[in-house]
PDB file of C-alpha atoms in Angstrom:
ATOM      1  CA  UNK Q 128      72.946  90.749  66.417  1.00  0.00           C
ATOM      2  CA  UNK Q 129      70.130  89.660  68.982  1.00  0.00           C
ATOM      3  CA  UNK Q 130      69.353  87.123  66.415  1.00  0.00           C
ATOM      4  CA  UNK Q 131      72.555  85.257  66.901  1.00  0.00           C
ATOM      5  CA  UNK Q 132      72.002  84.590  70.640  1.00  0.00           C
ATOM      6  CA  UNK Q 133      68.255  83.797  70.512  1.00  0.00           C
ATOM      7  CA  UNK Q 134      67.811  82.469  67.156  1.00  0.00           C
ATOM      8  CA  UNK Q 135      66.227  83.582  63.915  1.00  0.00           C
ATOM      9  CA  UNK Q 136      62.521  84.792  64.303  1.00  0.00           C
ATOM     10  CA  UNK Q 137      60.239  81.864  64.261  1.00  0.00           C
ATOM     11  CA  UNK Q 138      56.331  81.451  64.400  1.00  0.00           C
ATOM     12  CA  UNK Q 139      54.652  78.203  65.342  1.00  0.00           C
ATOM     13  CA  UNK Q 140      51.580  76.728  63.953  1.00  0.00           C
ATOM     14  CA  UNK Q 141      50.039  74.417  66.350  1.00  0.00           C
ATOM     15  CA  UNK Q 142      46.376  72.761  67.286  1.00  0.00           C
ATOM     16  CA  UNK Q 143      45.575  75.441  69.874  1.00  0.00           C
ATOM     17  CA  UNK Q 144      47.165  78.749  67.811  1.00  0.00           C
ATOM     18  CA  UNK Q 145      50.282  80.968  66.374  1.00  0.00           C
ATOM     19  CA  UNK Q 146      53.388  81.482  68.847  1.00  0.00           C
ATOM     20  CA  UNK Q 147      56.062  84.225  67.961  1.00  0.00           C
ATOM     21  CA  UNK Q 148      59.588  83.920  69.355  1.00  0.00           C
ATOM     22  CA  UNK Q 149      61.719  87.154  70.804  1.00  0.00           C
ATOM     23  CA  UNK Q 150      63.079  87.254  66.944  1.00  0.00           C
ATOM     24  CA  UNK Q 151      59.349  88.126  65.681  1.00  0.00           C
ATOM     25  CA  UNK Q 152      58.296  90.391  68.239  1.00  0.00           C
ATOM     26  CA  UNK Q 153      61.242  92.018  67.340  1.00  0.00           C
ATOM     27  CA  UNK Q 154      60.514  92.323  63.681  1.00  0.00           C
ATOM     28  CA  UNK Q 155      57.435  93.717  64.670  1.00  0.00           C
ATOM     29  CA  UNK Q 156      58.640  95.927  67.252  1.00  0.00           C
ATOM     30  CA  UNK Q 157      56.984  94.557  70.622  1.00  0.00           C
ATOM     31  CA  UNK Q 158      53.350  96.266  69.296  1.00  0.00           C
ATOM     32  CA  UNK Q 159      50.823  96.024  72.220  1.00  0.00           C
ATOM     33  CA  UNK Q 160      48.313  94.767  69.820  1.00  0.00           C
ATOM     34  CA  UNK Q 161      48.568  93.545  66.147  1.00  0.00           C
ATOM     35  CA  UNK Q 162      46.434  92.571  63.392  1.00  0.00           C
ATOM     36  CA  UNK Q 163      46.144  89.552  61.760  1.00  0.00           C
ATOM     37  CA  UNK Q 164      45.025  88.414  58.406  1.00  0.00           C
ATOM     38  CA  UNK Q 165      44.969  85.331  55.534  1.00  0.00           C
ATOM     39  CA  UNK Q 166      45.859  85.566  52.058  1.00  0.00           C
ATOM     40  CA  UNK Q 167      44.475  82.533  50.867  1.00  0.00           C
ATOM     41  CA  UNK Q 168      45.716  82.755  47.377  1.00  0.00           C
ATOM     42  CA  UNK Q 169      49.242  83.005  48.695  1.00  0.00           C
ATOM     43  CA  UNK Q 170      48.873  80.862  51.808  1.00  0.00           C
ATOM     44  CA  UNK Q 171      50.291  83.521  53.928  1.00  0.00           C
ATOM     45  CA  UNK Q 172      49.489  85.285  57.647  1.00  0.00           C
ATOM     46  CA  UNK Q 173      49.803  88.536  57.581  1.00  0.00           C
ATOM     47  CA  UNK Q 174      51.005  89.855  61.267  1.00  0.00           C
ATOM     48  CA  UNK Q 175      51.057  94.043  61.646  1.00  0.00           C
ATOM     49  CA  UNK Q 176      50.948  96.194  64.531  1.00  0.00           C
ATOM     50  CA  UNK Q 177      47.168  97.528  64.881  1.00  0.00           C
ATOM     51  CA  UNK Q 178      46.214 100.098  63.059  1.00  0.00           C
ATOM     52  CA  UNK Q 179      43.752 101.964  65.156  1.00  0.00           C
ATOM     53  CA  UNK Q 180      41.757 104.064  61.895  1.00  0.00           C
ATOM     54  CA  UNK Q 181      40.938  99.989  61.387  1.00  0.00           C
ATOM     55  CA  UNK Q 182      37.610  98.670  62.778  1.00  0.00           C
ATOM     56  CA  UNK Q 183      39.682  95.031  63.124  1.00  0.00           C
ATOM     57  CA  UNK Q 184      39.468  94.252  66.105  1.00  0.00           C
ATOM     58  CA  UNK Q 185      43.433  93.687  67.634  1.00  0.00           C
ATOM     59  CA  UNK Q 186      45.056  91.060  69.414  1.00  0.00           C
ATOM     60  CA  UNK Q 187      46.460  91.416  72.544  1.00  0.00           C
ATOM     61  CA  UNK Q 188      50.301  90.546  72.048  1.00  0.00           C
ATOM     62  CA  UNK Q 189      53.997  91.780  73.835  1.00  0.00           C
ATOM     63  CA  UNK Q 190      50.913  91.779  77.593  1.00  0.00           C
ATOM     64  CA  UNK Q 191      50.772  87.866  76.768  1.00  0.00           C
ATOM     65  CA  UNK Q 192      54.585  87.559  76.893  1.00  0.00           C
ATOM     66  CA  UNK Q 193      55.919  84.690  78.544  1.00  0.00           C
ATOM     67  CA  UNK Q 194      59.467  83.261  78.347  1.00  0.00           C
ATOM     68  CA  UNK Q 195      60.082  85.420  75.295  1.00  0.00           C
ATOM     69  CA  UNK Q 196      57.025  83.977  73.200  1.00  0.00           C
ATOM     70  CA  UNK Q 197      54.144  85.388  72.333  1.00  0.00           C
ATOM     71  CA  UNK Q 198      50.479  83.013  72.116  1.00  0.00           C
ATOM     72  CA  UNK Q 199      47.324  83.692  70.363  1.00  0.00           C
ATOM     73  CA  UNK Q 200      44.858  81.322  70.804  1.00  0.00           C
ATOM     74  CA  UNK Q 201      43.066  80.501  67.399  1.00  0.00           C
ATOM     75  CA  UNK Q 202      42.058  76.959  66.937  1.00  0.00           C
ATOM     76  CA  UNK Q 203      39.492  77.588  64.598  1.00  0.00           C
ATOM     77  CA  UNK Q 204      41.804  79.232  62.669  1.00  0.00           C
ATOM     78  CA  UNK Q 205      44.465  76.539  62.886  1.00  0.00           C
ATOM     79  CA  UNK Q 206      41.586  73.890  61.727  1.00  0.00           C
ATOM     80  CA  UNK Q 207      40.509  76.009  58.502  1.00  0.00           C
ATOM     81  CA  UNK Q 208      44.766  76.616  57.630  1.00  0.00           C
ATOM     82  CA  UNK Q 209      45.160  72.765  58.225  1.00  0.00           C
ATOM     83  CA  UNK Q 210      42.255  72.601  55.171  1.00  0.00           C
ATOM     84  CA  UNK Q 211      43.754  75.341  53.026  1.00  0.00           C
ATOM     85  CA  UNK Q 212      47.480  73.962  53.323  1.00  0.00           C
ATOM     86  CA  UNK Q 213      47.369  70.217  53.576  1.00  0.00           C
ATOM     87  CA  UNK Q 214      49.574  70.556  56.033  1.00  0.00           C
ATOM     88  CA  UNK Q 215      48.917  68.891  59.295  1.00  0.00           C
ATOM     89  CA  UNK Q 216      49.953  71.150  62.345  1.00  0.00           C
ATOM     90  CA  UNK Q 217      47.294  70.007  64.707  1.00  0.00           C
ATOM     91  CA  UNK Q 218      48.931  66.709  64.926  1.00  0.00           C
ATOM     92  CA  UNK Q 219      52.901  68.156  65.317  1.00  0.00           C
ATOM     93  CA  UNK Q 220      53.232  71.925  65.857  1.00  0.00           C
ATOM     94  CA  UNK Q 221      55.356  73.685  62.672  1.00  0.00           C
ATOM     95  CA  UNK Q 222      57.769  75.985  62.803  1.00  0.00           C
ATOM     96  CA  UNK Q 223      58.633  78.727  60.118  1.00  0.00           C
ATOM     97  CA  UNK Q 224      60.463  81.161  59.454  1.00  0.00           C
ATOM     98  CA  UNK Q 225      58.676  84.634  58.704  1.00  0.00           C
ATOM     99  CA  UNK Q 226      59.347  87.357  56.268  1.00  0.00           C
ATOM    100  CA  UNK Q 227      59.360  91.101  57.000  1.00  0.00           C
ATOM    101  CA  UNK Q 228      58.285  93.600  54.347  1.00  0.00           C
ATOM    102  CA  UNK Q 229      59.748  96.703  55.567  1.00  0.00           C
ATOM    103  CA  UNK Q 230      57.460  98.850  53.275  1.00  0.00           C
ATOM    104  CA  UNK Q 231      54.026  97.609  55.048  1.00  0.00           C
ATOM    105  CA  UNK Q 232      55.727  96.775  58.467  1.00  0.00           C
ATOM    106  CA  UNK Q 233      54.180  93.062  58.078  1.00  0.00           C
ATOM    107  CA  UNK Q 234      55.491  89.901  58.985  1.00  0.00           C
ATOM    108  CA  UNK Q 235      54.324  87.445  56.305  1.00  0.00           C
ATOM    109  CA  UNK Q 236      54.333  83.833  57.128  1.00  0.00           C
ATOM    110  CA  UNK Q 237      54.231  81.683  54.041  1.00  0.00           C
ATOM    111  CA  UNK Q 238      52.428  78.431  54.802  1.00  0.00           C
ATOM    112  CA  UNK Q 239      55.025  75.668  52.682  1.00  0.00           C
ATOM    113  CA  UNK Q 240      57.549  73.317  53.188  1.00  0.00           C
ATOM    114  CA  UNK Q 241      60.058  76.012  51.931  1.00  0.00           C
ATOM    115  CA  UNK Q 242      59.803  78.310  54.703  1.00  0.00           C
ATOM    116  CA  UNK Q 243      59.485  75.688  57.207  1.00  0.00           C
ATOM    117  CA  UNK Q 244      62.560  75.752  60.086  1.00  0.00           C
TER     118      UNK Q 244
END
């Protein structure tokens, strides 16, 4: 019902990083740190709470709250998805709308005009 009031869980792609809005910290379940990986076949993030057996190192996430979003700096990252997608977030931050597969616990963010908000 929360998603009603504060709207359906978005992620932006901009120059400087990813954002997640109070819908996809929900989703995820306000981890303290996640992990964060790229399916390049797909064109897909993968966002998970950490798994500490993994040697990834995490992301700090739900400490770097701030008026219910979440940042992660990444503009490397953001340069090399820009190459991989074609699609050109650096110049106009993108919105999309995520997917949650219950059975992993992972927010998958399909890079496409079809899951764009």
């Amino acid at each position: 019902f929360s998603f009603i009031r504060s709207g359906p869980p978005v992620v932006t792609l901009s120059a400087t990083g990813i954002a997640f809005n109070a819908g996809a910290r929900a989703l995820l379940g306000y981890p303290n740190q996640v992990d964060i990986g790229y399916d390049v076949q797909a064109k897909a993030i993968g966002v998970c709470e950490h798994d500490k057996s993994s040697d990834a190192e995490p992301f700090e996430f739900e400490g770097r709250q701030k008026d219910g979003w979440v940042r992660i700096n990444a503009k490397d990252f953001s340069r090399y998805l820009e190459q991989q997608t074609g699609m050109k977030f650096r110049e106009k931050a993108k919105q999309f709308l995520p997917e949650f597969d219950e059975e992993r616990k992972m927010l998958i963010i399909v890079i496409d005009e079809h899951h764009l908000k």
